[in-house]
Short mmCIF file of N, CA and C in Angstrom, two decimals:
data_model
loop_
_atom_site.label_atom_id
_atom_site.label_comp_id
_atom_site.label_asym_id
_atom_site.label_seq_id
_atom_site.Cartn_x
_atom_site.Cartn_y
_atom_site.Cartn_z
N UNK S 1 18.49 193.63 52.39
CA UNK S 1 18.87 191.92 52.60
C UNK S 1 20.72 191.89 52.26
N UNK S 2 20.53 191.28 53.32
CA UNK S 2 22.14 190.82 53.45
C UNK S 2 22.74 190.63 51.80
N UNK S 3 24.65 191.10 52.04
CA UNK S 3 24.85 190.20 51.09
C UNK S 3 24.86 188.89 51.14
N UNK S 4 24.67 187.99 52.05
CA UNK S 4 24.89 185.97 52.71
C UNK S 4 23.91 185.70 53.07
N UNK S 5 22.59 186.63 52.41
CA UNK S 5 20.86 185.71 52.09
C UNK S 5 20.71 184.72 50.52
N UNK S 6 21.65 185.28 49.84
CA UNK S 6 22.04 184.06 48.94
C UNK S 6 21.85 182.46 49.31
N UNK S 7 22.66 182.56 51.06
CA UNK S 7 23.22 181.45 51.38
C UNK S 7 22.67 179.98 51.59
N UNK S 8 21.50 180.78 52.23
CA UNK S 8 20.16 179.86 52.73
C UNK S 8 19.33 178.99 51.40
N UNK S 9 19.13 179.82 51.26
CA UNK S 9 18.69 178.80 49.79
C UNK S 9 19.26 177.65 48.64
N UNK S 10 20.69 178.85 48.32
CA UNK S 10 21.83 177.93 48.29
C UNK S 10 21.95 176.98 48.83
N UNK S 11 22.43 176.62 50.28
CA UNK S 11 21.81 175.36 50.82
C UNK S 11 21.06 174.50 51.07
N UNK S 12 20.16 175.36 50.98
CA UNK S 12 18.85 173.98 50.73
C UNK S 12 18.58 173.36 49.28
N UNK S 13 18.53 173.69 48.38
CA UNK S 13 19.50 173.33 46.49
C UNK S 13 20.61 172.03 47.26
N UNK S 14 21.23 172.72 47.45
CA UNK S 14 22.66 171.84 47.98
C UNK S 14 22.07 170.69 48.46
N UNK S 15 21.92 170.49 49.22
CA UNK S 15 21.48 169.44 50.40
C UNK S 15 20.37 168.58 49.64
N UNK S 16 19.43 169.50 48.63
CA UNK S 16 18.35 168.23 48.13
C UNK S 16 18.51 167.72 47.21
N UNK S 17 20.12 168.04 46.96
CA UNK S 17 20.79 167.58 45.46
C UNK S 17 21.73 165.97 46.41
N UNK S 18 21.82 166.58 47.70
CA UNK S 18 22.19 165.34 48.32
C UNK S 18 21.69 163.99 48.59
N UNK S 19 20.44 163.90 48.66
CA UNK S 19 19.65 163.42 49.28
C UNK S 19 18.79 162.25 47.93
N UNK S 20 18.90 161.05 48.87
CA UNK S 20 18.84 160.48 47.11
C UNK S 20 18.20 158.88 48.36
N UNK S 21 17.03 157.98 47.82
CA UNK S 21 16.73 156.99 48.68
C UNK S 21 17.97 155.94 48.24
N UNK S 22 18.35 155.31 49.10
CA UNK S 22 19.30 154.20 49.64
C UNK S 22 19.08 152.55 48.38
N UNK S 23 20.20 152.87 47.44
CA UNK S 23 20.62 151.64 46.60
C UNK S 23 20.36 150.47 46.74
N UNK S 24 19.28 149.63 46.46
CA UNK S 24 20.02 147.80 46.81
C UNK S 24 19.91 147.14 45.67
N UNK S 25 20.74 146.62 45.85
CA UNK S 25 20.91 146.13 44.61
C UNK S 25 20.58 144.09 44.44
N UNK S 26 20.30 143.97 42.67
CA UNK S 26 18.89 143.54 42.73
C UNK S 26 20.00 142.03 42.30
N UNK S 27 21.32 141.60 42.34
CA UNK S 27 22.02 140.92 42.09
C UNK S 27 22.87 140.58 43.15
N UNK S 28 23.39 139.93 43.77
CA UNK S 28 24.15 139.15 44.98
C UNK S 28 25.68 139.00 43.89
N UNK S 29 26.94 139.07 44.88
CA UNK S 29 27.99 139.09 43.32
C UNK S 29 28.59 138.26 43.47
N UNK S 30 28.63 136.93 42.87
CA UNK S 30 29.15 135.68 43.73
C UNK S 30 30.16 135.45 41.83
N UNK S 31 30.83 134.77 41.97
CA UNK S 31 31.81 133.98 40.70
C UNK S 31 30.38 132.93 40.02
N UNK S 32 29.36 132.88 40.14
CA UNK S 32 28.67 131.31 39.73
C UNK S 32 27.83 133.26 38.13
N UNK S 33 27.49 134.42 38.82
CA UNK S 33 27.07 134.92 38.28
C UNK S 33 27.66 135.52 36.80
N UNK S 34 29.25 135.28 36.48
CA UNK S 34 30.18 135.52 35.35
C UNK S 34 30.65 134.65 34.84
N UNK S 35 29.82 132.72 35.35
CA UNK S 35 30.34 132.09 34.91
C UNK S 35 29.46 131.77 33.42
N UNK S 36 28.67 132.13 32.40
CA UNK S 36 27.89 132.02 30.82
C UNK S 36 28.28 133.65 30.23
N UNK S 37 29.24 134.54 30.71
CA UNK S 37 29.53 135.79 30.35
C UNK S 37 28.97 136.04 28.92
N UNK S 38 27.99 136.64 27.69
CA UNK S 38 28.14 137.36 26.85
C UNK S 38 29.37 137.85 26.18
N UNK S 39 29.56 137.78 24.55
CA UNK S 39 30.37 138.19 24.61
C UNK S 39 30.15 140.07 24.27
N UNK S 40 31.39 140.88 24.73
CA UNK S 40 31.13 142.03 24.27
C UNK S 40 31.80 142.45 22.94
N UNK S 41 30.66 144.22 22.67
CA UNK S 41 30.54 144.55 21.50
C UNK S 41 31.78 145.19 20.77
N UNK S 42 32.01 145.15 20.03
CA UNK S 42 33.10 145.61 18.96
C UNK S 42 33.38 146.74 19.98
N UNK S 43 32.60 148.04 20.52
CA UNK S 43 32.48 149.23 20.68
C UNK S 43 33.24 148.57 22.35
N UNK S 44 32.27 147.93 23.46
CA UNK S 44 32.67 147.83 24.32
C UNK S 44 34.01 147.38 24.44
N UNK S 45 34.83 146.63 23.55
CA UNK S 45 36.80 145.64 23.28
C UNK S 45 36.85 146.95 23.92
N UNK S 46 36.25 147.80 22.63
CA UNK S 46 37.47 148.69 22.09
C UNK S 46 37.35 149.31 23.62
N UNK S 47 36.84 150.02 24.16
CA UNK S 47 36.54 150.78 25.77
C UNK S 47 37.60 149.80 26.43
N UNK S 48 38.00 149.00 26.64
CA UNK S 48 37.91 147.71 27.87
C UNK S 48 39.66 148.41 27.27
N UNK S 49 39.65 147.95 26.19
CA UNK S 49 40.93 148.02 25.71
C UNK S 49 41.59 148.98 25.84
N UNK S 50 41.22 150.34 25.90
CA UNK S 50 41.67 151.61 26.27
C UNK S 50 41.57 151.84 27.72
N UNK S 51 41.19 151.21 28.22
CA UNK S 51 41.25 151.72 29.52
C UNK S 51 42.09 150.76 30.21
N UNK S 52 42.80 149.86 29.27
CA UNK S 52 43.78 149.08 29.44
C UNK S 52 44.93 149.55 30.11
N UNK S 53 45.31 150.78 29.08
CA UNK S 53 46.17 151.09 28.80
C UNK S 53 46.75 152.32 29.85
N UNK S 54 45.50 152.35 30.75
CA UNK S 54 45.77 153.80 31.63
C UNK S 54 46.49 152.79 32.91
N UNK S 55 46.88 151.69 32.71
CA UNK S 55 47.01 150.89 33.90
C UNK S 55 47.61 151.62 34.83
N UNK S 56 47.92 152.07 35.75
CA UNK S 56 49.03 152.01 37.15
C UNK S 56 49.35 154.15 36.63
N UNK S 57 48.38 154.52 36.01
CA UNK S 57 48.49 155.94 35.39
C UNK S 57 47.73 156.50 37.22
N UNK S 58 48.30 157.73 37.69
CA UNK S 58 48.51 158.10 39.24
C UNK S 58 46.94 159.03 39.56
N UNK S 59 47.16 158.73 40.26
CA UNK S 59 45.57 158.95 41.29
C UNK S 59 45.44 160.70 40.89
N UNK S 60 43.86 161.27 40.98
CA UNK S 60 44.11 162.76 40.96
C UNK S 60 42.72 163.45 41.39
N UNK S 61 41.95 163.55 42.52
CA UNK S 61 40.68 164.26 42.57
C UNK S 61 40.51 165.29 41.67
N UNK S 62 39.37 164.70 41.04
CA UNK S 62 39.19 165.74 40.03
C UNK S 62 39.83 165.63 38.80
N UNK S 63 40.43 164.72 38.18
CA UNK S 63 41.76 164.74 37.36
C UNK S 63 41.02 164.17 36.53
N UNK S 64 40.68 164.59 34.90
CA UNK S 64 40.08 163.84 34.09
C UNK S 64 41.07 163.94 32.88
N UNK S 65 42.14 163.62 32.76
CA UNK S 65 43.67 162.69 31.78
C UNK S 65 44.30 162.76 32.41
N UNK S 66 45.12 161.24 31.82
CA UNK S 66 45.74 160.69 32.09
C UNK S 66 47.56 160.94 32.88
N UNK S 67 47.44 162.74 32.02
CA UNK S 67 48.99 163.56 32.24
C UNK S 67 48.85 163.55 33.80
N UNK S 68 47.69 163.98 33.75
CA UNK S 68 47.99 165.42 35.34
C UNK S 68 46.97 164.19 36.49
N UNK S 69 46.78 162.78 36.35
CA UNK S 69 45.56 162.26 36.64
C UNK S 69 43.69 161.61 37.04
N UNK S 70 43.89 160.44 37.29
CA UNK S 70 43.00 160.81 36.35
C UNK S 70 41.91 160.11 38.24
N UNK S 71 40.62 160.69 38.60
CA UNK S 71 39.88 159.49 39.37
C UNK S 71 38.69 158.71 38.69
N UNK S 72 37.80 157.93 39.60
CA UNK S 72 37.14 157.10 38.61
C UNK S 72 36.39 157.79 37.82
N UNK S 73 35.35 158.44 38.15
CA UNK S 73 34.80 159.38 36.76
C UNK S 73 35.87 160.41 35.79
N UNK S 74 36.23 160.54 36.09
CA UNK S 74 37.71 161.20 35.31
C UNK S 74 38.02 159.86 34.04
N UNK S 75 38.40 158.44 34.52
CA UNK S 75 39.05 157.99 33.64
C UNK S 75 37.38 157.04 32.54
N UNK S 76 36.46 156.73 33.25
CA UNK S 76 35.28 156.73 32.67
C UNK S 76 35.19 157.87 31.55
N UNK S 77 35.12 158.75 32.18
CA UNK S 77 35.48 159.82 30.39
C UNK S 77 35.97 159.85 29.65
N UNK S 78 36.85 160.09 30.39
CA UNK S 78 38.25 159.93 29.67
C UNK S 78 38.48 159.23 28.36
N UNK S 79 37.66 157.31 28.72
CA UNK S 79 38.16 156.35 27.85
C UNK S 79 36.62 156.29 27.27
N UNK S 80 35.60 156.59 27.41
CA UNK S 80 34.99 157.08 26.76
C UNK S 80 35.03 158.12 25.44
N UNK S 81 34.83 158.60 25.94
CA UNK S 81 35.72 159.97 24.74
C UNK S 81 36.32 159.23 23.93
N UNK S 82 37.77 158.87 24.19
CA UNK S 82 38.90 158.91 23.54
C UNK S 82 38.74 157.13 22.78
N UNK S 83 37.77 155.94 23.90
CA UNK S 83 37.75 155.06 22.65
C UNK S 83 35.45 154.68 22.12
N UNK S 84 35.42 155.79 22.84
CA UNK S 84 34.04 155.25 22.08
C UNK S 84 33.40 156.56 21.38
N UNK S 85 34.17 157.75 21.09
CA UNK S 85 33.26 158.74 20.97
C UNK S 85 32.17 159.47 21.46
N UNK S 86 31.98 158.98 23.47
CA UNK S 86 30.91 159.65 22.95
C UNK S 86 31.06 160.22 24.52
N UNK S 87 30.75 161.45 24.58
CA UNK S 87 30.97 162.36 25.69
C UNK S 87 29.99 162.16 26.87
N UNK S 88 30.33 162.24 28.71
CA UNK S 88 30.25 161.67 29.22
C UNK S 88 30.88 163.18 30.12
N UNK S 89 30.00 163.73 30.91
CA UNK S 89 30.85 164.52 32.23
C UNK S 89 30.08 163.95 33.45
N UNK S 90 30.22 164.75 34.57
CA UNK S 90 30.25 165.04 35.58
C UNK S 90 30.89 163.60 36.40
N UNK S 91 30.25 163.61 37.42
CA UNK S 91 30.54 162.20 38.84
C UNK S 91 30.47 161.56 38.90
N UNK S 92 30.45 160.54 40.12
CA UNK S 92 30.60 158.88 39.39
C UNK S 92 28.33 158.68 39.64
N UNK S 93 27.86 159.82 40.33
CA UNK S 93 25.85 160.08 40.79
C UNK S 93 25.34 160.01 39.38
N UNK S 94 25.94 161.42 38.70
CA UNK S 94 25.91 161.31 37.85
C UNK S 94 25.95 160.30 36.53
N UNK S 95 27.34 160.31 36.34
CA UNK S 95 27.24 159.04 35.85
C UNK S 95 26.45 157.33 35.68
N UNK S 96 25.76 157.44 37.27
CA UNK S 96 24.42 156.11 37.24
C UNK S 96 23.40 156.50 36.69
N UNK S 97 23.27 157.33 35.67
CA UNK S 97 21.56 157.75 35.70
C UNK S 97 21.92 157.81 34.16
N UNK S 98 23.00 157.24 33.46
CA UNK S 98 23.14 157.72 32.18
C UNK S 98 23.19 156.06 31.36
N UNK S 99 22.75 155.56 30.63
CA UNK S 99 22.33 154.47 29.41
C UNK S 99 21.82 153.92 30.09
N UNK S 100 21.22 152.38 30.33
CA UNK S 100 20.21 151.17 30.81
C UNK S 100 21.06 150.32 31.47
N UNK S 101 20.39 150.37 32.82
CA UNK S 101 20.75 149.20 34.94
C UNK S 101 20.88 147.80 33.60
N UNK S 102 21.94 147.14 33.65
CA UNK S 102 22.15 145.77 33.59
C UNK S 102 22.11 145.21 35.03
N UNK S 103 21.77 143.87 34.59
CA UNK S 103 22.26 142.61 35.39
C UNK S 103 23.81 142.69 35.73
N UNK S 104 23.51 142.06 36.94
CA UNK S 104 26.14 140.80 37.22
C UNK S 104 25.54 139.67 35.39
N UNK S 105 24.56 139.01 35.82
CA UNK S 105 24.83 138.30 34.76
C UNK S 105 24.62 138.90 33.46
N UNK S 106 24.21 139.52 32.73
CA UNK S 106 24.28 140.44 31.87
C UNK S 106 25.67 141.47 31.08
N UNK S 107 26.56 141.52 32.73
CA UNK S 107 27.68 142.14 32.35
C UNK S 107 27.73 142.16 30.94
N UNK S 108 28.63 142.90 30.21
CA UNK S 108 29.90 143.01 29.05
C UNK S 108 30.64 143.77 28.99
N UNK S 109 32.20 143.62 28.43
CA UNK S 109 33.31 144.70 28.83
C UNK S 109 32.65 145.96 28.03
N UNK S 110 33.23 146.60 28.60
CA UNK S 110 33.15 147.88 28.51
C UNK S 110 31.44 148.51 29.19
N UNK S 111 31.09 147.93 29.90
CA UNK S 111 29.54 148.03 30.92
C UNK S 111 30.40 149.18 31.82
N UNK S 112 29.88 150.07 32.97
CA UNK S 112 30.25 150.72 34.03
C UNK S 112 29.42 150.03 34.76
N UNK S 113 30.09 150.04 36.44
CA UNK S 113 29.94 149.10 37.34
C UNK S 113 30.03 150.47 38.39
N UNK S 114 29.01 150.15 39.20
CA UNK S 114 28.59 151.37 40.56
C UNK S 114 29.03 150.87 41.91
N UNK S 115 29.26 151.94 42.83
CA UNK S 115 29.80 151.42 44.08
C UNK S 115 29.41 152.49 44.80
N UNK S 116 29.35 151.56 46.01
CA UNK S 116 29.04 152.74 47.70
C UNK S 116 30.25 152.77 48.37
N UNK S 117 30.97 153.42 48.18
CA UNK S 117 32.73 152.96 49.12
C UNK S 117 33.02 154.69 49.68
N UNK S 118 31.91 155.50 49.34
CA UNK S 118 31.52 156.56 50.55
C UNK S 118 30.97 157.14 51.61
N UNK S 119 29.78 155.62 51.43
CA UNK S 119 28.84 156.00 52.61
C UNK S 119 27.94 156.68 51.19
N UNK S 120 27.43 157.22 50.66
CA UNK S 120 26.29 157.14 49.29
C UNK S 120 25.83 156.77 48.06
N UNK S 121 25.33 156.85 47.78
CA UNK S 121 25.11 155.82 46.79
C UNK S 121 26.18 156.21 45.21
N UNK S 122 26.21 155.27 44.77
CA UNK S 122 27.28 155.83 43.34
C UNK S 122 28.75 156.67 43.25
N UNK S 123 29.05 156.09 45.00
CA UNK S 123 30.22 157.25 45.01
C UNK S 123 31.17 156.40 44.39
N UNK S 124 31.36 156.21 43.63
CA UNK S 124 32.23 155.33 42.65
C UNK S 124 31.92 154.22 41.58
N UNK S 125 32.71 154.48 40.43
CA UNK S 125 32.52 154.45 38.83
C UNK S 125 33.63 153.51 38.52
N UNK S 126 33.86 152.07 38.09
CA UNK S 126 34.64 151.68 36.72
C UNK S 126 33.87 151.53 35.46
N UNK S 127 35.13 150.70 34.90
CA UNK S 127 35.03 150.13 33.50
C UNK S 127 35.08 148.34 33.52
N UNK S 128 33.87 147.36 33.97
CA UNK S 128 34.17 146.20 33.58
C UNK S 128 34.54 145.86 32.21
N UNK S 129 35.64 143.84 33.06
CA UNK S 129 36.12 143.67 31.45
C UNK S 129 36.16 142.72 31.09
N UNK S 130 34.97 141.91 32.16
CA UNK S 130 35.19 140.79 31.54
C UNK S 130 35.44 139.69 33.00
N UNK S 131 35.03 138.49 33.09
CA UNK S 131 35.12 137.68 33.76
C UNK S 131 35.18 137.80 35.01
N UNK S 132 34.43 139.00 35.56
CA UNK S 132 34.62 139.29 37.42
C UNK S 132 35.29 140.50 37.73
N UNK S 133 36.01 141.03 36.08
CA UNK S 133 37.17 141.64 36.44
C UNK S 133 36.64 143.12 35.76
N UNK S 134 37.10 144.68 36.80
CA UNK S 134 36.90 145.31 36.50
C UNK S 134 38.00 146.78 36.46
N UNK S 135 38.09 147.80 36.53
CA UNK S 135 39.82 148.79 35.69
C UNK S 135 38.36 150.05 36.58
N UNK S 136 39.72 150.43 37.69
CA UNK S 136 39.20 151.62 38.15
C UNK S 136 40.49 152.74 38.75
N UNK S 137 40.53 153.80 39.22
CA UNK S 137 41.33 154.22 39.77
C UNK S 137 40.33 155.12 41.18
N UNK S 138 40.90 153.82 42.57
CA UNK S 138 40.24 153.88 43.27
C UNK S 138 40.61 154.98 44.63
N UNK S 139 41.83 155.26 44.75
CA UNK S 139 41.80 156.36 45.79
C UNK S 139 43.15 157.16 45.06
N UNK S 140 43.51 158.50 46.27
CA UNK S 140 44.71 158.81 46.65
C UNK S 140 45.20 158.23 47.30
N UNK S 141 45.59 157.35 47.71
CA UNK S 141 46.86 156.06 47.77
C UNK S 141 47.28 155.17 46.67
N UNK S 142 46.51 155.50 45.30
CA UNK S 142 46.56 153.90 44.57
C UNK S 142 46.52 155.26 43.13
N UNK S 143 46.97 153.94 41.79
CA UNK S 143 46.81 154.36 40.78
C UNK S 143 45.76 153.70 39.90
N UNK S 144 45.59 153.74 38.48
CA UNK S 144 44.40 153.08 37.99
C UNK S 144 44.49 151.68 38.26
N UNK S 145 44.01 150.74 38.18
CA UNK S 145 44.13 149.19 38.59
C UNK S 145 43.57 148.00 38.72
N UNK S 146 43.39 146.69 37.93
CA UNK S 146 42.32 146.50 37.88
C UNK S 146 41.94 145.49 39.43
N UNK S 147 40.39 145.81 39.66
CA UNK S 147 39.98 144.09 41.19
C UNK S 147 38.90 143.19 40.54
N UNK S 148 38.73 142.45 41.78
CA UNK S 148 37.24 141.38 40.97
C UNK S 148 36.14 142.35 41.53
N UNK S 149 34.81 142.20 41.25
CA UNK S 149 34.23 142.50 41.61
C UNK S 149 33.44 140.77 42.74
N UNK S 150 34.18 140.02 42.93
CA UNK S 150 34.05 139.18 44.15
C UNK S 150 35.14 139.19 44.92
N UNK S 151 35.88 140.46 45.35
CA UNK S 151 36.99 141.08 46.18
C UNK S 151 35.40 141.40 47.40
N UNK S 152 35.57 140.60 48.37
CA UNK S 152 35.24 141.05 49.15
C UNK S 152 34.56 142.31 49.60
N UNK S 153 35.47 143.49 49.73
CA UNK S 153 35.15 145.03 49.58
C UNK S 153 34.43 145.43 48.96
N UNK S 154 34.72 145.00 47.75
CA UNK S 154 34.03 145.69 46.16
C UNK S 154 32.15 145.31 46.55
N UNK S 155 32.40 143.56 46.05
CA UNK S 155 31.39 142.66 46.50
C UNK S 155 30.03 143.39 47.59
N UNK S 156 30.60 144.19 49.02
CA UNK S 156 30.23 144.62 49.20
C UNK S 156 29.14 145.91 49.02
N UNK S 157 29.72 145.99 48.29
CA UNK S 157 29.58 148.01 47.85
C UNK S 157 28.94 147.88 47.06
N UNK S 158 28.78 146.75 45.90
CA UNK S 158 28.16 146.98 44.66
C UNK S 158 27.00 147.34 44.27
N UNK S 159 26.46 148.32 43.69
CA UNK S 159 24.94 148.79 43.80
C UNK S 159 24.33 148.39 42.19
N UNK S 160 24.85 149.17 41.34
CA UNK S 160 24.41 148.30 40.37
C UNK S 160 25.38 148.95 38.63
N UNK S 161 25.38 147.92 37.55
CA UNK S 161 25.96 148.04 36.85
C UNK S 161 24.67 148.63 34.84
N UNK S 162 25.72 149.35 34.61
CA UNK S 162 25.07 150.10 33.21
C UNK S 162 25.77 150.49 31.88
N UNK S 163 24.80 149.80 31.42
CA UNK S 163 25.20 149.84 29.72
C UNK S 163 25.22 150.86 28.75
N UNK S 164 25.91 151.42 28.82
CA UNK S 164 26.22 152.34 27.63
C UNK S 164 26.29 152.53 25.78
N UNK S 165 26.64 151.54 25.68
CA UNK S 165 26.55 150.90 24.75
C UNK S 165 25.76 149.58 23.74
N UNK S 166 25.31 149.39 22.34
CA UNK S 166 24.48 148.30 22.21
C UNK S 166 25.02 147.23 21.04
#
């Protein structure tokens, strides 16, 4: 057996982890979905407020703290750890398996919103702030910012929302 014989099974495992069924959102993103929004829980308000303190923090792929820079999942895991004492790990796709799914009409501040921005399911995540807005660390050309779910770019790529808070 050669020293590289482990690569073939490892390659299959990696590829199997990348295969997933495409997700079709159950709701269309329109302004109407946010008209009768429920009040956020105290924990959700805390998560949203804490996230707002990160506005304009620089982006860094794999970044997990504001001093070094944040990517989307790093921002979410940092905020939830600091504001809600909830330990999360992993990328956007693994975060999409946490908590429970909520419809757009049931979104509350502090919930997570997921998008397909890289041609694969759940490749981006942000924190919902309320009134159709979310905060996220979009890419290496920017910093933490607020966008609207009704923005054409994000509305087309929206996949689902999940809550980790009760």
